[in-house]
Tab-separated table of C-alpha atoms in Angstrom:
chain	number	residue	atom	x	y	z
A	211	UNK	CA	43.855	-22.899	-18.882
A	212	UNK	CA	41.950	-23.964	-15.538
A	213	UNK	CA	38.711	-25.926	-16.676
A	214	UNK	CA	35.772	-23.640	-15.405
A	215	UNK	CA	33.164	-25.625	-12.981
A	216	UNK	CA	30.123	-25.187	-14.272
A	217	UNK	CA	27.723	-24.832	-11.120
A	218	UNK	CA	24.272	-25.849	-10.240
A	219	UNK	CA	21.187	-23.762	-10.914
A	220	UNK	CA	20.140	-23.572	-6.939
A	221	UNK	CA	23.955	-22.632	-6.053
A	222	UNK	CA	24.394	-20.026	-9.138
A	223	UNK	CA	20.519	-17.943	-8.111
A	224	UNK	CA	21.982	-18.767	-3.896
A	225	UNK	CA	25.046	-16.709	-4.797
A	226	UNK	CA	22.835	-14.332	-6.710
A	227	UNK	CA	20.366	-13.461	-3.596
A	228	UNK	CA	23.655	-13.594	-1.298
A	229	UNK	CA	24.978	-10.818	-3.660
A	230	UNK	CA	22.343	-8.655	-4.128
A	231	UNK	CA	21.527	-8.703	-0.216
A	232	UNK	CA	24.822	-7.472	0.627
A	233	UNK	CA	24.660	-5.085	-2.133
A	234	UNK	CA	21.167	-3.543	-1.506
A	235	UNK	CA	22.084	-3.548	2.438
A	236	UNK	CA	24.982	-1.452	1.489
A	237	UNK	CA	23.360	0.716	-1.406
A	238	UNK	CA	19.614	0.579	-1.882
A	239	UNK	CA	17.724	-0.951	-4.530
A	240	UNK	CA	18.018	2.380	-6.088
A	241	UNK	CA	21.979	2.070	-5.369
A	242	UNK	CA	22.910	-1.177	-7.496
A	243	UNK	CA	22.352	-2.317	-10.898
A	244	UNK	CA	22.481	-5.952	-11.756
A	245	UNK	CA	25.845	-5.280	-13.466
A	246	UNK	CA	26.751	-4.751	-9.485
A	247	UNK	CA	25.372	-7.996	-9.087
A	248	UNK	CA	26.858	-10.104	-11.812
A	249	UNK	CA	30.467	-8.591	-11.272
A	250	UNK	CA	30.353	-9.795	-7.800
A	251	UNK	CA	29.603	-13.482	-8.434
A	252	UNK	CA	31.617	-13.463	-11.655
A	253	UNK	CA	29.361	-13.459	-14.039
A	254	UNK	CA	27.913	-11.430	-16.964
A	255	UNK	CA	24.704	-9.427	-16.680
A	256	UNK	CA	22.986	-11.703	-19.220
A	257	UNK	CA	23.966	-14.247	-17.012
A	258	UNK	CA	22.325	-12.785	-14.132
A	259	UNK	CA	19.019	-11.662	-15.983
A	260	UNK	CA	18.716	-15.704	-17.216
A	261	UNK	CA	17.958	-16.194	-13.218
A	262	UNK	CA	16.072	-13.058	-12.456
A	263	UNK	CA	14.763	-12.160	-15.398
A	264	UNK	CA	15.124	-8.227	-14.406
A	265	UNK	CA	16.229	-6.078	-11.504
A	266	UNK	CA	12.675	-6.506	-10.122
A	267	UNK	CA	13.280	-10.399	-10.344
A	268	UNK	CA	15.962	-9.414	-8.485
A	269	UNK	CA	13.802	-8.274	-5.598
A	270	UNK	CA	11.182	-11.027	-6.167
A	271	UNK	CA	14.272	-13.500	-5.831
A	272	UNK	CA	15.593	-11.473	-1.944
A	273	UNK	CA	11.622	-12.180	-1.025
A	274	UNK	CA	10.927	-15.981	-1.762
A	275	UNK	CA	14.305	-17.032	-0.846
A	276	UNK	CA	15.150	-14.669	1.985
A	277	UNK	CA	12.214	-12.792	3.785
A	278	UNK	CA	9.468	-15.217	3.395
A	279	UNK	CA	11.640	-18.432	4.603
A	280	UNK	CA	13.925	-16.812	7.737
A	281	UNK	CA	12.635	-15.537	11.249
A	282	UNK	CA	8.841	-16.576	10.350
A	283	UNK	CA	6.445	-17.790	13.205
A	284	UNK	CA	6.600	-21.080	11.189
A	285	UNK	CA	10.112	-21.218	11.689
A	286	UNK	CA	9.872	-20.413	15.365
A	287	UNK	CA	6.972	-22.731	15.978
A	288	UNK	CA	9.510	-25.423	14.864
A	289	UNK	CA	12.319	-23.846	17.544
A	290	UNK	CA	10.603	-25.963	20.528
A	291	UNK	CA	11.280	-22.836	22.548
A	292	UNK	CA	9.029	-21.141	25.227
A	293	UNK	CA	5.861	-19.802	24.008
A	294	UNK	CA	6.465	-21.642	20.712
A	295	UNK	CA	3.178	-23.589	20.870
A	296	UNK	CA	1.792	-24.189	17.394
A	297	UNK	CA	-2.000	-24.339	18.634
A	298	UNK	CA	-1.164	-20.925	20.467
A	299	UNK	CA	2.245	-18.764	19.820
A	300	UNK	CA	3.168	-16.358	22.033
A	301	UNK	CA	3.897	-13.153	20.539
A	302	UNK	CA	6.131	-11.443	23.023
A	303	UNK	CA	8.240	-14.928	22.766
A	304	UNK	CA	8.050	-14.735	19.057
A	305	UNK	CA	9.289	-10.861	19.295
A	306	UNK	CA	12.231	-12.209	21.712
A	307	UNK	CA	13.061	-15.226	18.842
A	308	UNK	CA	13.191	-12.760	16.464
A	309	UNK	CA	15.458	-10.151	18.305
A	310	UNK	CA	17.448	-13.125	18.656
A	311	UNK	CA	17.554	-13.831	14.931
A	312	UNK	CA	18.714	-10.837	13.685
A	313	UNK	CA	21.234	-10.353	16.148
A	314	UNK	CA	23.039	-12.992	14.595
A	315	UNK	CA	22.288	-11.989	10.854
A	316	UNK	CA	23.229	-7.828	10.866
A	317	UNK	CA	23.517	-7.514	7.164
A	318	UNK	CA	19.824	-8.836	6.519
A	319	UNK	CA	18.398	-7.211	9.310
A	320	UNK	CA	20.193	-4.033	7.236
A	321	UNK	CA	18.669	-4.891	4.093
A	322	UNK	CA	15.164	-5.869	5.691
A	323	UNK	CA	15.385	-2.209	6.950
A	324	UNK	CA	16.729	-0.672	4.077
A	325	UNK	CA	14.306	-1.725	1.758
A	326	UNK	CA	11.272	-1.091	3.836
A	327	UNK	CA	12.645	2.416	4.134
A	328	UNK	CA	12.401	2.713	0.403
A	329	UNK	CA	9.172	1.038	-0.227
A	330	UNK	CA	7.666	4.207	1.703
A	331	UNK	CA	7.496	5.671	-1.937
A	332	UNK	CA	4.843	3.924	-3.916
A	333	UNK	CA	6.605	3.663	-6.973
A	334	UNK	CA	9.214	1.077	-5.420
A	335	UNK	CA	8.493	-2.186	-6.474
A	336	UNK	CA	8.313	-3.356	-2.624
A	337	UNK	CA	5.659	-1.233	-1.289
A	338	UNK	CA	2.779	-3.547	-1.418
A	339	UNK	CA	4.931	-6.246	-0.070
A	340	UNK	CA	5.779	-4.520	2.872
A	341	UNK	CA	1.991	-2.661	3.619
A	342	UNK	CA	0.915	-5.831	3.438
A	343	UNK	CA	3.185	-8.400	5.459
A	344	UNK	CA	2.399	-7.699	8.570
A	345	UNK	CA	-1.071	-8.984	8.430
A	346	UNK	CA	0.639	-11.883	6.485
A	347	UNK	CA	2.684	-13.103	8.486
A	348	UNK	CA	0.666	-13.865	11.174
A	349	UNK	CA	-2.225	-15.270	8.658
């Protein structure tokens, strides 16, 4: 029997969020369970709530270590590119990094739309988070 290699905490929740991104882009939040989630990264749905704690860790977990760190105007401050003055961004040249940015990254631009969709209803978990992050993000 193949020894089993027993993975790091960062790389097991990384493969976690990589899973449940494709899976919500595909289904919905509404779509998946975290059984969904565990039997794509091989492990058991114990094993998956240790990291999440519950499906609405889940979506805490997509925030923090996918929406809040990619395509910010921190990140595009840092670019160099036209307009990307940190005393005074641009926001048309911000708009064009962006476009840029999810060109190359369909399946989160498919989840970023997908859940915003469902966080109409004000019983998703999501729906503050996404009435609120426009003024946030350019706080």
């Amino acid at each position: 029997m193949a020894s089993r290699t027993r993975k790091s905490p960062e790389a097991r929740r990384a493969e976690i969020t990589q899973a449940a991104a494709h899976l919500i882009s595909q289904h919905g939040y509404n779509g998946i369970s975290l059984k969904d989630v565990a039997d794509m990264v091989g492990m058991s749905q114990p094993g998956v709530l240790h990291y999440v704690g519950s499906k609405e860790g889940l979506l805490s977990l997509l925030v923090t270590d996918i929406y809040d760190v990619n395509g910010t105007p921190e990140e595009f401050v840092q670019t160099g590119l036209p307009g990307s003055d940190p005393e005074r961004p641009l926001l048309p040249a911000y708009f064009d990094y962006l476009v840029a940015h999810n060109a190359d990254q369909p399946e989160l631009t498919q989840l970023y739309t997908v859940l915003e969709t469902e966080a109409i209803s004000t019983s998703h978990p999501l729906h503050d988070y996404f009435i609120r992050r426009p003024a946030e993000v350019w706080e």
